[in-house]
mmCIF file of C-alpha atoms in Angstrom:
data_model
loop_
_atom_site.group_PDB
_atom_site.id
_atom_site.type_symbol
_atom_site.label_atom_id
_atom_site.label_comp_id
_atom_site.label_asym_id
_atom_site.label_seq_id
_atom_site.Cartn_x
_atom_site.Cartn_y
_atom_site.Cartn_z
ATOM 1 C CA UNK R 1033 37.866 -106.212 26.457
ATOM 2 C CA UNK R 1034 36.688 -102.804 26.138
ATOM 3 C CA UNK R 1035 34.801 -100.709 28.291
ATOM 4 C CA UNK R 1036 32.815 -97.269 28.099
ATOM 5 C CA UNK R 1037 32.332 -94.101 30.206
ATOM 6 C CA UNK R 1038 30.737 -90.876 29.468
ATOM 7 C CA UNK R 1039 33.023 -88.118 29.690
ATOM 8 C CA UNK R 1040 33.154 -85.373 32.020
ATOM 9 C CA UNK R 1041 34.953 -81.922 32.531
ATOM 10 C CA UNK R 1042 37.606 -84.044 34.439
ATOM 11 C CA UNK R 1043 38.718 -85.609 30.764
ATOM 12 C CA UNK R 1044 39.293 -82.704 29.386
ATOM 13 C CA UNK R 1045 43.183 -83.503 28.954
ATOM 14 C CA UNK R 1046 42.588 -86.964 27.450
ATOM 15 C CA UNK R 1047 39.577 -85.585 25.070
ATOM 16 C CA UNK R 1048 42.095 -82.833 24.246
ATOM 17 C CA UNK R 1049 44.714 -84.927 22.987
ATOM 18 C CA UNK R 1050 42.290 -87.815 21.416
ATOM 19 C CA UNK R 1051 40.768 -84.958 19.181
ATOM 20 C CA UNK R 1052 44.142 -83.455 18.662
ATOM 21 C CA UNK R 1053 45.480 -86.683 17.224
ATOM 22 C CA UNK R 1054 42.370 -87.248 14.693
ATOM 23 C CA UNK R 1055 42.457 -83.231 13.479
ATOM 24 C CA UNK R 1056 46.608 -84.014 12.865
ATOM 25 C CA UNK R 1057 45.182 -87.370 11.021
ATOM 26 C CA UNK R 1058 42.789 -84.868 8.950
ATOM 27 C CA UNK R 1059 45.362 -82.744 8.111
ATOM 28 C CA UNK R 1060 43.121 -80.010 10.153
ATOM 29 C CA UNK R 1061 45.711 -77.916 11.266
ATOM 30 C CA UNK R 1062 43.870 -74.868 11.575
ATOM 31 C CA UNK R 1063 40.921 -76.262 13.981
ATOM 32 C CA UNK R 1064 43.452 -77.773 15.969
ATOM 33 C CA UNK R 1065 45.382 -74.831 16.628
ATOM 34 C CA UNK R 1066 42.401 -73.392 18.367
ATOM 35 C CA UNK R 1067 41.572 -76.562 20.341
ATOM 36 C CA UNK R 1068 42.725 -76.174 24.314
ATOM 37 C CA UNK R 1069 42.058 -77.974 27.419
ATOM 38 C CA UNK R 1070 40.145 -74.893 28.530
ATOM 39 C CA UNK R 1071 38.030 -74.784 25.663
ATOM 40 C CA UNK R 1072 37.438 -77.806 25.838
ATOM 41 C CA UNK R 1073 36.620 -78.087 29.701
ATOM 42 C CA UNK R 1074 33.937 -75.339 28.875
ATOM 43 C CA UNK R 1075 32.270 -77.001 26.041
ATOM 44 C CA UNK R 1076 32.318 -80.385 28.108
ATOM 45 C CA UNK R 1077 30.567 -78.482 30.784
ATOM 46 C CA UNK R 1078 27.464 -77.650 28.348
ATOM 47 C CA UNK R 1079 25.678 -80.991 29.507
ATOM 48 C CA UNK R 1080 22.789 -80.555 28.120
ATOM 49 C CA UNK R 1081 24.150 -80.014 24.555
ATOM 50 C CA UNK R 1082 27.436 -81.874 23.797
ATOM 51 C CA UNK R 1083 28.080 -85.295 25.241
ATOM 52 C CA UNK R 1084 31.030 -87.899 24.784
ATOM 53 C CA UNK R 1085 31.560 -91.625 25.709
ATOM 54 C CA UNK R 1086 35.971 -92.899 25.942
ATOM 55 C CA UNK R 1087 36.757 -96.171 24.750
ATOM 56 C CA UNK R 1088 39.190 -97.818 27.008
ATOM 57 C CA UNK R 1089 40.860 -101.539 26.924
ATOM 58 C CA UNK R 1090 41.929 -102.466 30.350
ATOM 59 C CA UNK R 1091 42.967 -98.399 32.015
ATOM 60 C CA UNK R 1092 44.204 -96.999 28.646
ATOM 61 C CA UNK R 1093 41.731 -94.434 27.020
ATOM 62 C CA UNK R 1094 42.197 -95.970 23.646
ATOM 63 C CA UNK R 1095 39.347 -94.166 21.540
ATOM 64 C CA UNK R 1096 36.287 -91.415 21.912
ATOM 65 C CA UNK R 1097 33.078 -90.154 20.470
ATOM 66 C CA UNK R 1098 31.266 -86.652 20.970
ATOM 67 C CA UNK R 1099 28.006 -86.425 20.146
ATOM 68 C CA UNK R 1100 26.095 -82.637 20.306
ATOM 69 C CA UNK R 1101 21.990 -82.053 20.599
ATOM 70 C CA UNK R 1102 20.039 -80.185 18.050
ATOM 71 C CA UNK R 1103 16.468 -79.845 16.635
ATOM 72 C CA UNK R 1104 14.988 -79.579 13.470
ATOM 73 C CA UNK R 1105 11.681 -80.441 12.105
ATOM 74 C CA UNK R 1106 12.596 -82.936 9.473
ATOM 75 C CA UNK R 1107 13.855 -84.969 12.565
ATOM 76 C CA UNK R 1108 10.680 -83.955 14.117
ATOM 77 C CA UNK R 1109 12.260 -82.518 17.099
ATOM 78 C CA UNK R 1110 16.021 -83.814 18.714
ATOM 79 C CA UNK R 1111 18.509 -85.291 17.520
ATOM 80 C CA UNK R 1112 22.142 -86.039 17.740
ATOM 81 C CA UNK R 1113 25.041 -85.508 15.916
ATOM 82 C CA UNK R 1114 28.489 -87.553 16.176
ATOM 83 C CA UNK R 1115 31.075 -84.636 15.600
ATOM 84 C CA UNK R 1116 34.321 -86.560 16.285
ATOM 85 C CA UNK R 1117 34.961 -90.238 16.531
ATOM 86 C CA UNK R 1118 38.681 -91.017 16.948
ATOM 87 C CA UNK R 1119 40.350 -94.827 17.880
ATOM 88 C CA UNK R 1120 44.241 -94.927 18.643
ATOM 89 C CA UNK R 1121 45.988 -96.984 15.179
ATOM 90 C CA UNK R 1122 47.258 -99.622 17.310
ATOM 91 C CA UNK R 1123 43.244 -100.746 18.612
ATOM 92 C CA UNK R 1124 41.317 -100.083 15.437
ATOM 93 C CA UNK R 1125 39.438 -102.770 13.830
ATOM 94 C CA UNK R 1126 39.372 -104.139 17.574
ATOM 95 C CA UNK R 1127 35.525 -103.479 18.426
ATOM 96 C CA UNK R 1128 36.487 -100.089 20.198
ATOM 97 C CA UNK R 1129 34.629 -97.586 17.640
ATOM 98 C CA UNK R 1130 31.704 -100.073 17.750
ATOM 99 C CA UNK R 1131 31.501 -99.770 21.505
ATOM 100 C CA UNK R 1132 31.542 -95.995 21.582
ATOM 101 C CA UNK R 1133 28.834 -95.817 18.530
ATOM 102 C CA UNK R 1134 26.779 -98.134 20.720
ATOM 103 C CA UNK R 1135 27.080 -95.764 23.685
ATOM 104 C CA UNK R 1136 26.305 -93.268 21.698
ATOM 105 C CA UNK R 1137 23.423 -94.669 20.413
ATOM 106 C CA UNK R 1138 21.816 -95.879 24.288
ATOM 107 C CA UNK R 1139 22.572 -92.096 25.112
ATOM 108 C CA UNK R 1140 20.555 -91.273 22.236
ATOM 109 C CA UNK R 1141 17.755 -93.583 23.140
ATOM 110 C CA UNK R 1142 17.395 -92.549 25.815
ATOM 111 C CA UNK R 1143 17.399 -88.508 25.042
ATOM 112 C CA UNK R 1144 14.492 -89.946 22.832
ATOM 113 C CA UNK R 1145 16.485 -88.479 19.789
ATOM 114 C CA UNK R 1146 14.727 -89.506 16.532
ATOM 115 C CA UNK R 1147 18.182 -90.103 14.674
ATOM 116 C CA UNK R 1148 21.987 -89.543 15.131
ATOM 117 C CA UNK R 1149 24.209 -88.309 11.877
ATOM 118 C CA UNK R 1150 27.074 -88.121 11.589
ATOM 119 C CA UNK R 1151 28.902 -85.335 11.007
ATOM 120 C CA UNK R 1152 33.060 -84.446 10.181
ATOM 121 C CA UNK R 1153 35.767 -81.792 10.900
ATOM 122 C CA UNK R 1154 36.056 -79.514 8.284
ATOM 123 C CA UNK R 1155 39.067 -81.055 5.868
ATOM 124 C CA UNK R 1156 41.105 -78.821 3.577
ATOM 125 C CA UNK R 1157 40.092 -78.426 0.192
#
C-alpha cells in the first residue's frame, strides 16, 4: 500500500537523491551537478512557493513530486506547476505516481489553484 506526506526541510537528503536519480535518468547532467542538500533545504524552506508530497510503500520513500506556485492571468490568478515527478524502477506502474499526483492535486485544491501543468527538467538537445 502506499502512503503520502508532504515534504519538509527535514527531507532534504531523500528529495536530494530522488531528484538526483530522475536528472541521471534525463541525461541532465549539468542541473544535477548544481543540485545539493543545501540548496535544496533552502528552496524546501520557501513554503509558500514550492511544495512536495514522497511516495512511500511500507517506510521506503519510493517516489516524489514538487509542485511550485505562480500567477498569471490566463489562469486567472494561481496556479501550480509539477516540476519533478520521479518513482524508483522497481515500484513504477504500482499506483505510486498516481498517489503523489493526487496529493498534489488536494494541495492544489485547496490553494484554490485554477490548474496544475506540468512542467520538465531541461533535457539536452
Amino acid at each position: 500500500m502506499v502512503s503520502t506526506r508532504e515534504v519538509s526541510v527535514d527531507d532534504a537528503t531523500t528529495v536530494t537523491q530522488m531528484v538526483g536519480a530522475l536528472l541521471t535518468e534525463l541525461d541532465a547532467s549539468d542541473v544535477q551537478a548544481e543540485l545539493d542538500v543545501r540548496l535544496v533545504a533552502g528552496l524546501l524552506a520557501m513554503k509558500e512557493r514550492i511544495h512536495g508530497f514522497l511516495g512511500f510503500v511500507e517506510e521506503r520513500a519510493v517516489g516524489i513530486i514538487m509542485v511550485a506556485e505562480s500567477i498569471s492571468l490566463f489562469a486567472r490568478g494561481s496556479y501550480g506547476i509539477t516540476t519533478e515527478l520521479y518513482v524508483v524502477p522497481d515500484h513504477r506502474s504500482s499506483g505510486v505516481a498516481m498517489s503523489l499526483i493526487e496529493a498534489a492535486v488536494a494541495l492544489g485544491t485547496a490553494k484554490g489553484w485554477g490548474q496544475l501543468e506540468v512542467g520538465a527538467p531541461k533535457q539536452p538537445v
